[in-house]
Tab-separated table of C-alpha atoms in Angstrom:
chain	number	residue	atom	x	y	z
A	1	UNK	CA	77.092	69.920	81.335
A	2	UNK	CA	77.435	66.130	80.950
A	3	UNK	CA	79.612	64.114	78.538
A	4	UNK	CA	78.344	60.676	77.426
A	5	UNK	CA	79.909	58.076	75.118
A	6	UNK	CA	76.886	56.158	73.835
A	7	UNK	CA	77.016	52.839	71.978
A	8	UNK	CA	73.361	52.029	71.491
A	9	UNK	CA	72.183	55.084	69.584
A	10	UNK	CA	73.021	55.433	65.934
A	11	UNK	CA	73.539	59.151	66.265
A	12	UNK	CA	76.015	58.805	69.092
A	13	UNK	CA	77.692	55.587	68.045
A	14	UNK	CA	81.337	55.279	67.096
A	15	UNK	CA	83.201	58.588	67.239
A	16	UNK	CA	80.375	60.807	68.482
A	17	UNK	CA	80.039	62.404	71.885
A	18	UNK	CA	76.693	63.585	73.154
A	19	UNK	CA	76.826	66.773	75.161
A	20	UNK	CA	73.977	67.767	77.429
A	21	UNK	CA	73.639	71.548	77.706
A	22	UNK	CA	71.039	73.179	79.923
A	23	UNK	CA	69.850	76.684	79.087
A	24	UNK	CA	72.613	77.640	76.646
A	25	UNK	CA	72.982	78.167	72.915
A	26	UNK	CA	74.441	75.102	71.111
A	27	UNK	CA	75.831	77.350	68.404
A	28	UNK	CA	78.102	78.976	70.957
A	29	UNK	CA	79.309	75.587	72.218
A	30	UNK	CA	80.051	74.665	68.607
A	31	UNK	CA	82.224	77.788	68.384
A	32	UNK	CA	84.094	76.662	71.488
A	33	UNK	CA	84.792	73.251	69.965
A	34	UNK	CA	85.982	74.823	66.738
A	35	UNK	CA	88.387	76.929	68.788
A	36	UNK	CA	89.760	73.792	70.471
A	37	UNK	CA	90.248	72.048	67.143
A	38	UNK	CA	91.937	75.084	65.629
A	39	UNK	CA	94.584	74.861	68.338
A	40	UNK	CA	95.508	71.292	67.460
A	41	UNK	CA	98.751	71.858	65.567
A	42	UNK	CA	99.755	69.030	63.226
A	43	UNK	CA	96.318	67.426	63.325
A	44	UNK	CA	93.883	67.387	60.444
A	45	UNK	CA	90.827	69.514	61.048
A	46	UNK	CA	88.120	67.287	62.411
A	47	UNK	CA	84.648	67.342	61.002
A	48	UNK	CA	81.954	68.725	63.290
A	49	UNK	CA	78.372	67.696	62.700
A	50	UNK	CA	75.818	69.909	64.389
A	51	UNK	CA	72.344	68.548	64.970
A	52	UNK	CA	69.626	70.932	66.026
A	53	UNK	CA	67.720	69.526	68.950
A	54	UNK	CA	64.479	70.015	67.078
A	55	UNK	CA	65.546	67.222	64.732
A	56	UNK	CA	66.025	64.753	67.579
A	57	UNK	CA	63.393	62.752	69.320
A	58	UNK	CA	63.700	63.237	73.053
A	59	UNK	CA	62.571	59.685	73.779
A	60	UNK	CA	65.417	58.330	71.658
A	61	UNK	CA	67.984	60.040	73.851
A	62	UNK	CA	67.400	57.952	76.899
A	63	UNK	CA	68.199	59.955	80.037
A	64	UNK	CA	68.337	63.315	78.233
A	65	UNK	CA	65.277	65.459	78.748
A	66	UNK	CA	66.501	68.873	77.665
A	67	UNK	CA	68.000	70.484	74.578
A	68	UNK	CA	70.662	68.267	73.085
A	69	UNK	CA	73.471	68.980	70.648
A	70	UNK	CA	75.451	66.159	69.073
A	71	UNK	CA	78.942	66.667	67.687
A	72	UNK	CA	81.246	64.404	65.704
A	73	UNK	CA	84.463	65.133	67.583
A	74	UNK	CA	88.037	63.782	67.342
A	75	UNK	CA	88.520	61.012	69.867
A	76	UNK	CA	91.431	61.777	72.139
A	77	UNK	CA	91.615	62.332	75.861
A	78	UNK	CA	93.524	65.575	75.248
A	79	UNK	CA	90.820	67.030	73.030
A	80	UNK	CA	88.000	65.907	75.265
A	81	UNK	CA	89.793	67.492	78.206
A	82	UNK	CA	90.245	70.764	76.328
A	83	UNK	CA	86.653	70.716	75.199
A	84	UNK	CA	85.528	70.176	78.759
A	85	UNK	CA	87.725	73.088	79.922
A	86	UNK	CA	86.462	75.516	77.269
A	87	UNK	CA	82.841	74.482	77.400
A	88	UNK	CA	82.684	74.370	81.183
A	89	UNK	CA	84.279	77.813	81.322
A	90	UNK	CA	81.693	79.130	78.903
A	91	UNK	CA	78.810	77.649	80.847
A	92	UNK	CA	80.219	79.007	84.106
A	93	UNK	CA	80.286	82.471	82.553
A	94	UNK	CA	76.764	81.949	81.271
A	95	UNK	CA	75.680	80.885	84.730
A	96	UNK	CA	77.306	83.995	86.226
A	97	UNK	CA	76.207	86.329	83.450
A	98	UNK	CA	72.993	87.385	85.110
A	99	UNK	CA	74.693	87.890	88.482
A	100	UNK	CA	77.612	89.778	86.940
A	101	UNK	CA	75.317	91.993	84.912
A	102	UNK	CA	73.223	92.764	87.953
A	103	UNK	CA	76.310	93.625	90.024
A	104	UNK	CA	77.805	95.889	87.341
A	105	UNK	CA	74.475	97.671	86.953
A	106	UNK	CA	74.319	98.074	90.724
A	107	UNK	CA	77.816	99.560	90.813
A	108	UNK	CA	76.943	101.983	88.018
A	109	UNK	CA	73.769	103.111	89.793
A	110	UNK	CA	75.565	103.472	93.130
A	111	UNK	CA	78.315	105.617	91.592
A	112	UNK	CA	75.773	107.773	89.784
A	113	UNK	CA	74.044	108.370	93.109
A	114	UNK	CA	77.434	108.866	94.837
A	115	UNK	CA	76.685	105.912	97.142
A	116	UNK	CA	80.335	104.918	97.442
A	117	UNK	CA	79.926	102.522	100.350
A	118	UNK	CA	77.368	100.513	98.408
A	119	UNK	CA	79.510	100.587	95.246
A	120	UNK	CA	82.474	99.319	97.291
A	121	UNK	CA	80.466	96.350	98.605
A	122	UNK	CA	79.168	95.419	95.156
A	123	UNK	CA	82.667	95.626	93.654
A	124	UNK	CA	83.864	93.342	96.431
A	125	UNK	CA	81.266	90.792	95.378
A	126	UNK	CA	82.406	91.085	91.761
A	127	UNK	CA	85.951	90.226	92.842
A	128	UNK	CA	84.626	86.884	94.071
A	129	UNK	CA	83.048	85.988	90.715
A	130	UNK	CA	85.069	83.455	88.734
A	131	UNK	CA	85.967	84.129	85.130
A	132	UNK	CA	86.310	87.928	85.177
A	133	UNK	CA	90.040	87.816	84.470
A	134	UNK	CA	90.112	90.593	81.869
A	135	UNK	CA	88.136	92.975	84.063
A	136	UNK	CA	89.816	92.139	87.372
A	137	UNK	CA	92.412	94.932	87.499
A	138	UNK	CA	89.781	97.575	86.760
A	139	UNK	CA	87.466	96.087	89.379
A	140	UNK	CA	90.275	96.121	91.982
A	141	UNK	CA	91.148	99.758	91.272
A	142	UNK	CA	87.516	100.863	91.514
A	143	UNK	CA	87.024	98.722	94.619
A	144	UNK	CA	89.913	100.483	96.350
A	145	UNK	CA	88.879	103.930	95.094
A	146	UNK	CA	85.250	103.584	96.233
A	147	UNK	CA	86.428	102.247	99.597
A	148	UNK	CA	88.783	105.199	99.995
A	149	UNK	CA	86.074	107.732	99.188
A	150	UNK	CA	83.567	106.022	101.482
A	151	UNK	CA	85.991	105.907	104.402
A	152	UNK	CA	87.196	109.468	103.772
A	153	UNK	CA	83.651	110.826	103.713
A	154	UNK	CA	82.789	109.090	106.966
A	155	UNK	CA	86.075	110.065	108.658
A	156	UNK	CA	87.076	106.416	109.126
A	157	UNK	CA	90.867	106.530	109.287
A	158	UNK	CA	91.041	102.902	110.451
A	159	UNK	CA	89.050	101.916	107.382
A	160	UNK	CA	91.578	103.670	105.144
A	161	UNK	CA	94.454	101.902	106.885
A	162	UNK	CA	92.665	98.566	106.462
A	163	UNK	CA	92.229	99.316	102.753
A	164	UNK	CA	95.984	99.767	102.264
A	165	UNK	CA	96.635	96.535	104.151
A	166	UNK	CA	94.033	94.684	102.083
A	167	UNK	CA	95.586	95.949	98.854
A	168	UNK	CA	99.003	94.589	99.806
A	169	UNK	CA	97.694	91.304	101.188
A	170	UNK	CA	95.069	90.395	98.590
A	171	UNK	CA	95.925	92.354	95.438
A	172	UNK	CA	99.712	92.725	95.537
A	173	UNK	CA	100.211	91.127	92.099
A	174	UNK	CA	97.645	93.535	90.626
A	175	UNK	CA	99.158	96.747	92.002
A	176	UNK	CA	99.885	98.725	88.858
A	177	UNK	CA	100.969	102.364	88.583
A	178	UNK	CA	97.413	103.658	88.969
A	179	UNK	CA	96.739	101.625	92.109
A	180	UNK	CA	100.128	102.514	93.601
A	181	UNK	CA	99.384	106.200	93.024
A	182	UNK	CA	95.986	105.794	94.712
A	183	UNK	CA	97.531	104.077	97.753
A	184	UNK	CA	100.038	106.936	98.141
A	185	UNK	CA	97.108	109.358	98.111
A	186	UNK	CA	95.283	107.304	100.759
A	187	UNK	CA	98.376	107.316	102.981
A	188	UNK	CA	98.649	111.088	102.552
A	189	UNK	CA	95.021	111.500	103.637
A	190	UNK	CA	95.634	109.347	106.721
A	191	UNK	CA	98.741	111.340	107.673
A	192	UNK	CA	96.792	114.598	107.366
A	193	UNK	CA	93.911	113.436	109.508
A	194	UNK	CA	96.203	111.982	112.167
A	195	UNK	CA	98.232	115.202	112.195
A	196	UNK	CA	101.300	113.013	111.657
A	197	UNK	CA	104.108	115.177	110.267
A	198	UNK	CA	106.531	112.243	110.075
A	199	UNK	CA	104.071	110.291	107.950
A	200	UNK	CA	103.655	113.297	105.665
A	201	UNK	CA	107.428	113.422	105.197
A	202	UNK	CA	107.397	109.689	104.441
A	203	UNK	CA	104.633	110.328	101.913
A	204	UNK	CA	106.807	112.984	100.255
A	205	UNK	CA	109.630	110.450	99.919
A	206	UNK	CA	107.278	107.816	98.442
A	207	UNK	CA	105.664	110.268	96.054
A	208	UNK	CA	108.924	111.768	94.770
A	209	UNK	CA	110.301	108.271	94.240
A	210	UNK	CA	107.120	107.238	92.428
A	211	UNK	CA	107.127	110.299	90.175
A	212	UNK	CA	110.772	109.724	89.263
A	213	UNK	CA	110.036	106.164	88.103
A	214	UNK	CA	106.611	106.443	86.507
A	215	UNK	CA	105.010	108.579	83.852
A	216	UNK	CA	101.399	108.483	85.070
A	217	UNK	CA	99.091	110.172	85.447
A	218	UNK	CA	99.261	113.427	83.532
A	219	UNK	CA	98.148	115.324	86.644
A	220	UNK	CA	100.406	113.352	89.002
A	221	UNK	CA	102.282	116.471	90.115
A	222	UNK	CA	98.949	117.710	91.464
A	223	UNK	CA	99.206	115.172	94.279
A	224	UNK	CA	102.615	116.606	95.184
A	225	UNK	CA	101.037	120.061	95.177
A	226	UNK	CA	98.336	118.736	97.500
A	227	UNK	CA	100.994	117.289	99.815
A	228	UNK	CA	102.912	120.572	100.025
A	229	UNK	CA	99.662	122.435	100.601
A	230	UNK	CA	98.881	120.116	103.506
A	231	UNK	CA	102.374	120.458	104.939
A	232	UNK	CA	102.102	124.225	104.534
A	233	UNK	CA	98.854	124.264	106.507
A	234	UNK	CA	100.980	123.439	109.547
A	235	UNK	CA	102.285	127.008	109.321
A	236	UNK	CA	105.024	126.711	106.696
A	237	UNK	CA	104.974	129.432	104.045
A	238	UNK	CA	107.815	127.594	102.272
A	239	UNK	CA	105.671	124.532	101.612
A	240	UNK	CA	102.684	126.647	100.617
A	241	UNK	CA	104.795	128.480	98.055
A	242	UNK	CA	106.087	125.133	96.777
A	243	UNK	CA	102.469	124.089	96.254
A	244	UNK	CA	101.654	127.332	94.450
A	245	UNK	CA	104.704	126.907	92.202
A	246	UNK	CA	103.581	123.395	91.232
A	247	UNK	CA	100.100	124.507	90.210
A	248	UNK	CA	101.464	127.478	88.289
A	249	UNK	CA	103.862	125.137	86.469
A	250	UNK	CA	100.921	122.932	85.492
A	251	UNK	CA	99.199	125.987	84.008
A	252	UNK	CA	102.254	126.590	81.849
A	253	UNK	CA	101.717	123.204	80.199
A	254	UNK	CA	97.914	123.237	80.029
A	255	UNK	CA	95.239	125.813	79.291
A	256	UNK	CA	93.355	125.082	82.520
A	257	UNK	CA	93.604	123.246	85.820
A	258	UNK	CA	91.350	120.336	86.656
A	259	UNK	CA	88.705	120.994	89.307
A	260	UNK	CA	90.817	119.060	91.824
A	261	UNK	CA	93.955	121.066	91.008
A	262	UNK	CA	92.097	124.386	91.077
A	263	UNK	CA	90.660	123.538	94.483
A	264	UNK	CA	94.052	122.712	95.979
A	265	UNK	CA	95.679	125.756	94.394
A	266	UNK	CA	92.905	127.918	95.849
A	267	UNK	CA	93.398	126.462	99.338
A	268	UNK	CA	97.155	127.049	99.175
A	269	UNK	CA	96.538	130.700	98.289
A	270	UNK	CA	94.052	131.130	101.147
A	271	UNK	CA	96.518	129.591	103.626
A	272	UNK	CA	99.227	131.870	102.211
A	273	UNK	CA	97.006	134.863	102.990
A	274	UNK	CA	96.448	133.616	106.533
A	275	UNK	CA	100.213	133.711	107.114
A	276	UNK	CA	101.181	136.794	105.101
A	277	UNK	CA	97.969	138.868	105.202
A	278	UNK	CA	98.531	139.677	101.538
A	279	UNK	CA	95.014	140.416	100.160
A	280	UNK	CA	96.144	139.701	96.610
A	281	UNK	CA	96.319	136.033	97.571
A	282	UNK	CA	92.599	136.036	98.411
A	283	UNK	CA	91.722	137.703	95.106
A	284	UNK	CA	93.800	135.135	93.227
A	285	UNK	CA	92.197	132.288	95.191
A	286	UNK	CA	88.703	133.501	94.297
A	287	UNK	CA	89.716	133.873	90.656
A	288	UNK	CA	91.051	130.299	90.548
A	289	UNK	CA	88.110	128.747	92.416
A	290	UNK	CA	85.401	130.661	90.565
A	291	UNK	CA	87.033	129.534	87.316
A	292	UNK	CA	85.707	126.019	87.943
A	293	UNK	CA	82.657	125.145	85.843
A	294	UNK	CA	80.230	124.038	88.552
A	295	UNK	CA	77.440	123.420	86.024
A	296	UNK	CA	79.363	120.804	84.079
A	297	UNK	CA	77.835	117.340	84.557
A	298	UNK	CA	80.453	115.095	82.942
A	299	UNK	CA	83.413	115.530	85.289
A	300	UNK	CA	85.630	112.542	86.081
A	301	UNK	CA	84.924	111.237	89.575
A	302	UNK	CA	87.945	112.881	91.224
A	303	UNK	CA	86.938	116.289	89.855
A	304	UNK	CA	83.271	115.826	90.724
A	305	UNK	CA	84.313	115.150	94.314
A	306	UNK	CA	86.266	118.416	94.295
A	307	UNK	CA	83.225	120.559	93.526
A	308	UNK	CA	81.873	120.769	97.099
A	309	UNK	CA	85.425	121.271	98.364
A	310	UNK	CA	85.821	124.228	96.021
A	311	UNK	CA	82.464	125.680	97.106
A	312	UNK	CA	83.562	125.338	100.712
A	313	UNK	CA	86.834	127.093	99.917
A	314	UNK	CA	85.106	129.949	98.116
A	315	UNK	CA	83.237	130.328	101.402
A	316	UNK	CA	86.581	130.314	103.224
A	317	UNK	CA	87.950	133.055	100.969
A	318	UNK	CA	84.930	135.245	101.668
A	319	UNK	CA	85.227	134.483	105.377
A	320	UNK	CA	88.790	135.776	105.285
A	321	UNK	CA	87.666	138.856	103.349
A	322	UNK	CA	85.035	139.445	106.038
A	323	UNK	CA	87.589	139.381	108.852
A	324	UNK	CA	90.238	141.318	106.905
A	325	UNK	CA	88.072	144.148	105.584
A	326	UNK	CA	85.342	144.245	108.227
A	327	UNK	CA	82.734	144.521	105.469
A	328	UNK	CA	79.560	142.579	106.491
A	329	UNK	CA	78.454	141.836	102.921
A	330	UNK	CA	81.134	139.126	102.676
A	331	UNK	CA	79.275	137.222	105.427
A	332	UNK	CA	76.380	136.494	103.077
A	333	UNK	CA	78.700	135.275	100.292
A	334	UNK	CA	80.529	132.955	102.693
A	335	UNK	CA	77.397	131.332	104.152
A	336	UNK	CA	75.884	131.038	100.681
A	337	UNK	CA	78.833	128.997	99.386
A	338	UNK	CA	79.028	126.786	102.469
A	339	UNK	CA	75.344	126.017	101.946
A	340	UNK	CA	76.012	125.145	98.287
A	341	UNK	CA	78.554	122.572	99.441
A	342	UNK	CA	75.988	121.012	101.780
A	343	UNK	CA	74.005	119.939	98.728
A	344	UNK	CA	76.837	117.439	98.106
A	345	UNK	CA	77.803	116.585	101.692
A	346	UNK	CA	75.137	115.549	104.151
A	347	UNK	CA	75.629	114.370	107.706
A	348	UNK	CA	74.518	110.894	106.639
A	349	UNK	CA	76.573	110.505	103.460
A	350	UNK	CA	79.753	112.456	104.337
A	351	UNK	CA	79.846	113.256	108.070
A	352	UNK	CA	83.543	114.209	108.129
A	353	UNK	CA	83.204	116.779	105.343
A	354	UNK	CA	79.796	117.936	106.578
A	355	UNK	CA	81.363	118.592	109.982
A	356	UNK	CA	83.973	120.819	108.336
A	357	UNK	CA	81.224	122.966	106.820
A	358	UNK	CA	79.508	123.303	110.198
A	359	UNK	CA	82.749	124.497	111.767
A	360	UNK	CA	83.326	126.967	108.938
A	361	UNK	CA	79.809	128.391	109.153
A	362	UNK	CA	80.148	128.748	112.914
A	363	UNK	CA	83.485	130.543	112.574
A	364	UNK	CA	82.012	132.905	109.971
A	365	UNK	CA	79.076	133.766	112.238
A	366	UNK	CA	81.434	134.600	115.119
A	367	UNK	CA	83.402	136.917	112.810
A	368	UNK	CA	80.144	138.540	111.725
A	369	UNK	CA	79.185	139.080	115.384
A	370	UNK	CA	82.569	140.631	116.125
A	371	UNK	CA	82.034	143.133	113.297
A	372	UNK	CA	78.327	143.922	113.670
A	373	UNK	CA	77.462	142.988	117.261
A	374	UNK	CA	74.472	140.956	116.005
A	375	UNK	CA	74.354	138.315	118.744
A	376	UNK	CA	71.420	136.415	117.210
A	377	UNK	CA	73.879	134.397	115.085
A	378	UNK	CA	75.768	133.026	118.113
A	379	UNK	CA	73.310	130.282	119.228
A	380	UNK	CA	73.218	129.019	115.639
A	381	UNK	CA	77.007	129.026	115.553
A	382	UNK	CA	77.143	127.122	118.853
A	383	UNK	CA	74.851	124.416	117.479
A	384	UNK	CA	76.931	124.142	114.310
A	385	UNK	CA	80.298	123.745	116.012
A	386	UNK	CA	78.834	121.252	118.506
A	387	UNK	CA	77.589	119.173	115.565
A	388	UNK	CA	81.048	119.391	114.048
A	389	UNK	CA	82.671	117.996	117.194
A	390	UNK	CA	80.430	114.935	117.105
A	391	UNK	CA	81.889	113.914	113.747
A	392	UNK	CA	85.473	115.145	114.103
A	393	UNK	CA	86.699	113.640	117.329
A	394	UNK	CA	90.057	114.022	119.034
A	395	UNK	CA	90.775	110.338	118.450
A	396	UNK	CA	89.911	110.187	114.741
A	397	UNK	CA	90.916	113.682	113.559
A	398	UNK	CA	93.040	115.503	116.154
A	399	UNK	CA	94.091	118.336	113.826
A	400	UNK	CA	90.529	119.157	112.708
A	401	UNK	CA	89.173	118.508	116.187
A	402	UNK	CA	91.432	121.202	117.598
A	403	UNK	CA	90.275	123.645	114.934
A	404	UNK	CA	86.656	123.052	115.941
A	405	UNK	CA	87.545	123.403	119.624
A	406	UNK	CA	89.198	126.767	118.926
A	407	UNK	CA	85.983	127.976	117.286
A	408	UNK	CA	83.964	126.562	120.182
A	409	UNK	CA	86.042	128.610	122.627
A	410	UNK	CA	85.535	131.789	120.565
A	411	UNK	CA	81.778	131.220	120.579
A	412	UNK	CA	81.733	130.698	124.336
A	413	UNK	CA	83.624	133.959	124.818
A	414	UNK	CA	81.279	135.796	122.464
A	415	UNK	CA	78.184	134.398	124.181
A	416	UNK	CA	79.587	135.434	127.544
A	417	UNK	CA	80.285	138.917	126.209
A	418	UNK	CA	76.827	139.242	124.682
A	419	UNK	CA	75.096	137.846	127.760
A	420	UNK	CA	77.126	137.758	130.972
A	421	UNK	CA	74.563	135.369	132.488
A	422	UNK	CA	75.355	132.765	129.840
A	423	UNK	CA	76.666	129.476	131.247
A	424	UNK	CA	79.403	127.632	129.422
A	425	UNK	CA	78.249	124.493	127.624
A	426	UNK	CA	80.082	121.249	128.119
C-alpha cells in the first residue's frame, strides 16, 4: 500500500488522497475508511468518493500501474494514521489469508488422519502469523494438546516436560482454565511414566486445588479418577476404590460415561481384581468397557484416543479371566482385542502404546502355555516382549520397563521348561 498527496492531478488535488492497492478489493478498503470515520467523535461525517479503477486512465496516474481507488478523505494526521493502521492491517491479513487457510486446512487434515506431530508443527507455524488475535487462544490450546498427544504416543517424556515449560514461558498470559487443566494432565502423565510417587502426590494437590477454584470441565472429576487409578496401580486398593467411587458418582449425575471415563473405570476394576481376586470386578470391567460404542465416528478427540486403550483393556480383562479360570477360550478373546487396538497404534505412529500391546500379548501367550502346554506360542511371545523393550526403556519408562522385563523373565523360564537346551537371550 502507498499513500500519495498529489497536486497535479485534478482527481487527487486538494483534499484527496490516492491509495495504491495491489491485489485487493477497493470496496473492502472503503469499508475500512468508513469504520475509521465512524470512530471520529465530535467530527462531521466526511464524504467519501469512490472511483472505480475502470473509470481512470492509467496513464493519467503517473507512477501507478495497478488498480487504483481514490477517496475524498478528511485531512488530518490523526485520520491518515488511523486509516494507515486499519488498511495496512487489512492488507496484511489479505496477504496472510492464503497461508493461514493452507495451514488451517493442513491442521484439519492432520488431525483427521491422527498425525498429531504434523498438526503440532503446523499449529506452531500459525502462532507465528500476525493478525490472528481472536483465534490465538484456541490455536495455543490445540498446539499444546497435539504436542502432548504426539509426545505421549512416542514415549517422549522430555518432550512433555518441554511442553509444560514452553507453555509457562511463551503462553503464560493465555493460560486459561482449559489450558491449566491440560497441563495438570500432562504432569500426571509424566509422573506416571517416571514412576514418581512424589510427583503424583503433587499432582493430586494441584488437581484438588484446581477443582476447588474452577468449574470446568464437566468431566473434570474424571481426571481425579484417573489419578487415583494410577496411584492405585502401585498396589493401593484404597486409591483404586477412590477411583471407582468417582466414576460411580459421575454415573449418578449422567446417563453414561464418556469413552475416556469408561476406560479408566474399567482399568481401576481390573486392577482391583488383581489385588482382591474378586471375579465380580472383572465382569463389571467388561460390562463397562463393552458399553463403549466403538462404531461411533464423531467422538471428541479425547474419547477417540480412548478407544484403542479400551480395546487393550478388554484384552486385559480376558487375560485375567484366562489366568483365573484356566479356560483356554479366553486366550482367543484377549488376543483378538489386543489386535483391534493395533489398528489404532502402530510402531511408527505410537511406539509407546504399541509396545504396551506387545507386552500384553506376550504375557497372554505365556499364560496360555502354562494352561495348555502349547509351546509354539512362546517364540512369538519372546519376539513381542523384545519389541516392547525397544520402545519402553528403563530410562524413559522405568515402571513399564520393569513390567516388560517381568514378562521377559517368565518367557525365558517357560522356554527353558519347554526345551531344556534353550539358551537365554540377552
